[in-house]
Amino acid sequence: MYLINTSYKDNIMAYHEHIIKVLGAGCESCHSMYDAVLKEVEVRGIDAEVKYITNLADMVIYGYIGLPAIVIDEQVKSKAKIMSEEEVHQFFEEQDF
C-alpha cells in the first residue's frame, strides 16, 4: 500500500488508530512500564502501535518532561511517574479509547 502526499505520522495512522509511546531512560523500571502498557493495549484490544523511546533526541520534541512518560497520539498524558501494572490499568481506564 502506498500513500501519496502524506506525512510520516499520517502513514503510521493509516495502519493504527493510535500511537502510544513510552519515553524512558532504558532502565528496568521504565522497561517494565512499557511491558505493562503493551499488555494493557493487547487486553483492551486497542488498535495502537506502541513504541519504547529511549533516545533523548526523540524526546525533546515533547519539551522538558520527567521520565518515564506516556505519550498518546502526540499528547503527553503521564510524566515523571513509574507505574505498576495496576496503575497502568487504572491509567488506561481514564483514557478515551
Coordinates of C-alpha atoms in Angstrom, one line a residue:
M1 CA 0.0 0.0 0.0
Y2 CA 1.4 3.4 -1.0
L3 CA 0.2 6.7 0.4
I4 CA 0.9 9.8 -1.6
N5 CA 1.4 13.4 -0.2
T6 CA 1.0 12.4 3.5
S7 CA 3.3 12.9 6.4
Y8 CA 5.1 10.0 8.2
K9 CA 2.5 10.3 11.1
D10 CA -0.3 10.0 8.6
N11 CA 1.3 6.9 7.1
I12 CA 1.5 5.3 10.6
M13 CA -2.0 6.3 11.4
A14 CA -3.2 4.6 8.3
Y15 CA -2.3 1.3 9.9
H16 CA -3.1 2.0 13.5
E17 CA -5.8 4.2 15.1
H18 CA -3.4 5.3 17.9
I19 CA 0.3 5.7 18.6
I20 CA 1.4 5.2 22.2
K21 CA 4.9 6.0 23.2
V22 CA 6.6 5.2 26.5
L23 CA 9.5 7.5 27.0
G24 CA 12.1 6.2 29.3
A25 CA 15.8 6.1 30.2
G26 CA 16.1 2.4 29.3
C27 CA 16.2 1.3 33.0
E28 CA 14.4 -1.8 34.3
S29 CA 11.5 0.2 35.8
C30 CA 10.8 2.1 32.5
H31 CA 11.0 -1.1 30.5
S32 CA 8.6 -2.8 33.0
M33 CA 6.2 0.1 32.5
Y34 CA 6.5 -0.3 28.7
D35 CA 5.7 -4.1 29.1
A36 CA 2.6 -3.2 31.2
V37 CA 1.4 -0.7 28.5
L38 CA 1.9 -3.4 25.8
K39 CA -0.1 -5.9 27.9
E40 CA -2.9 -3.4 28.6
V41 CA -3.2 -2.4 24.9
E42 CA -3.5 -6.1 24.0
V43 CA -6.0 -6.9 26.7
R44 CA -8.2 -4.0 25.8
G45 CA -7.9 -4.6 22.1
I46 CA -6.8 -1.1 21.4
D47 CA -5.6 -0.6 17.8
A48 CA -2.3 1.0 18.5
E49 CA 1.3 1.0 17.7
V50 CA 3.3 1.0 21.0
K51 CA 6.9 2.3 21.0
Y52 CA 9.5 2.4 23.7
I53 CA 11.6 5.6 23.1
T54 CA 15.0 5.9 24.9
N55 CA 16.7 8.3 22.6
L56 CA 16.9 11.8 24.1
A57 CA 16.8 13.4 20.7
D58 CA 13.4 11.8 20.1
M59 CA 12.1 13.0 23.4
V60 CA 13.0 16.7 23.2
I61 CA 10.0 17.5 20.9
Y62 CA 7.8 17.0 24.0
G63 CA 9.6 19.7 25.9
Y64 CA 11.2 19.2 29.3
I65 CA 9.3 16.4 30.9
G66 CA 10.1 14.0 33.7
L67 CA 10.7 10.4 32.8
P68 CA 9.1 8.0 32.3
A69 CA 6.3 9.5 30.3
I70 CA 3.4 8.1 28.3
V71 CA 2.5 9.9 25.1
I72 CA -0.8 9.1 23.3
D73 CA -1.3 10.4 19.8
E74 CA 1.5 13.0 20.4
Q75 CA 0.0 14.3 23.7
V76 CA 1.9 13.8 26.9
K77 CA -0.6 12.1 29.2
S78 CA 1.6 11.0 32.1
K79 CA 5.1 12.1 33.2
A80 CA 7.6 11.5 35.9
K81 CA 5.8 8.5 37.4
I82 CA 6.8 4.9 37.3
M83 CA 3.6 2.9 37.2
S84 CA 2.9 -0.6 38.3
E85 CA 0.8 -2.9 36.1
E86 CA -2.3 -2.0 38.3
E87 CA -1.5 1.8 37.9
V88 CA -1.2 1.3 34.1
H89 CA -4.5 -0.5 34.1
Q90 CA -6.1 2.4 36.0
F91 CA -4.4 5.0 33.7
F92 CA -6.0 3.3 30.7
E93 CA -9.4 3.2 32.4
E94 CA -9.2 7.1 32.5
Q95 CA -8.3 7.5 28.8
D96 CA -10.6 8.0 25.8
F97 CA -10.2 4.8 23.7

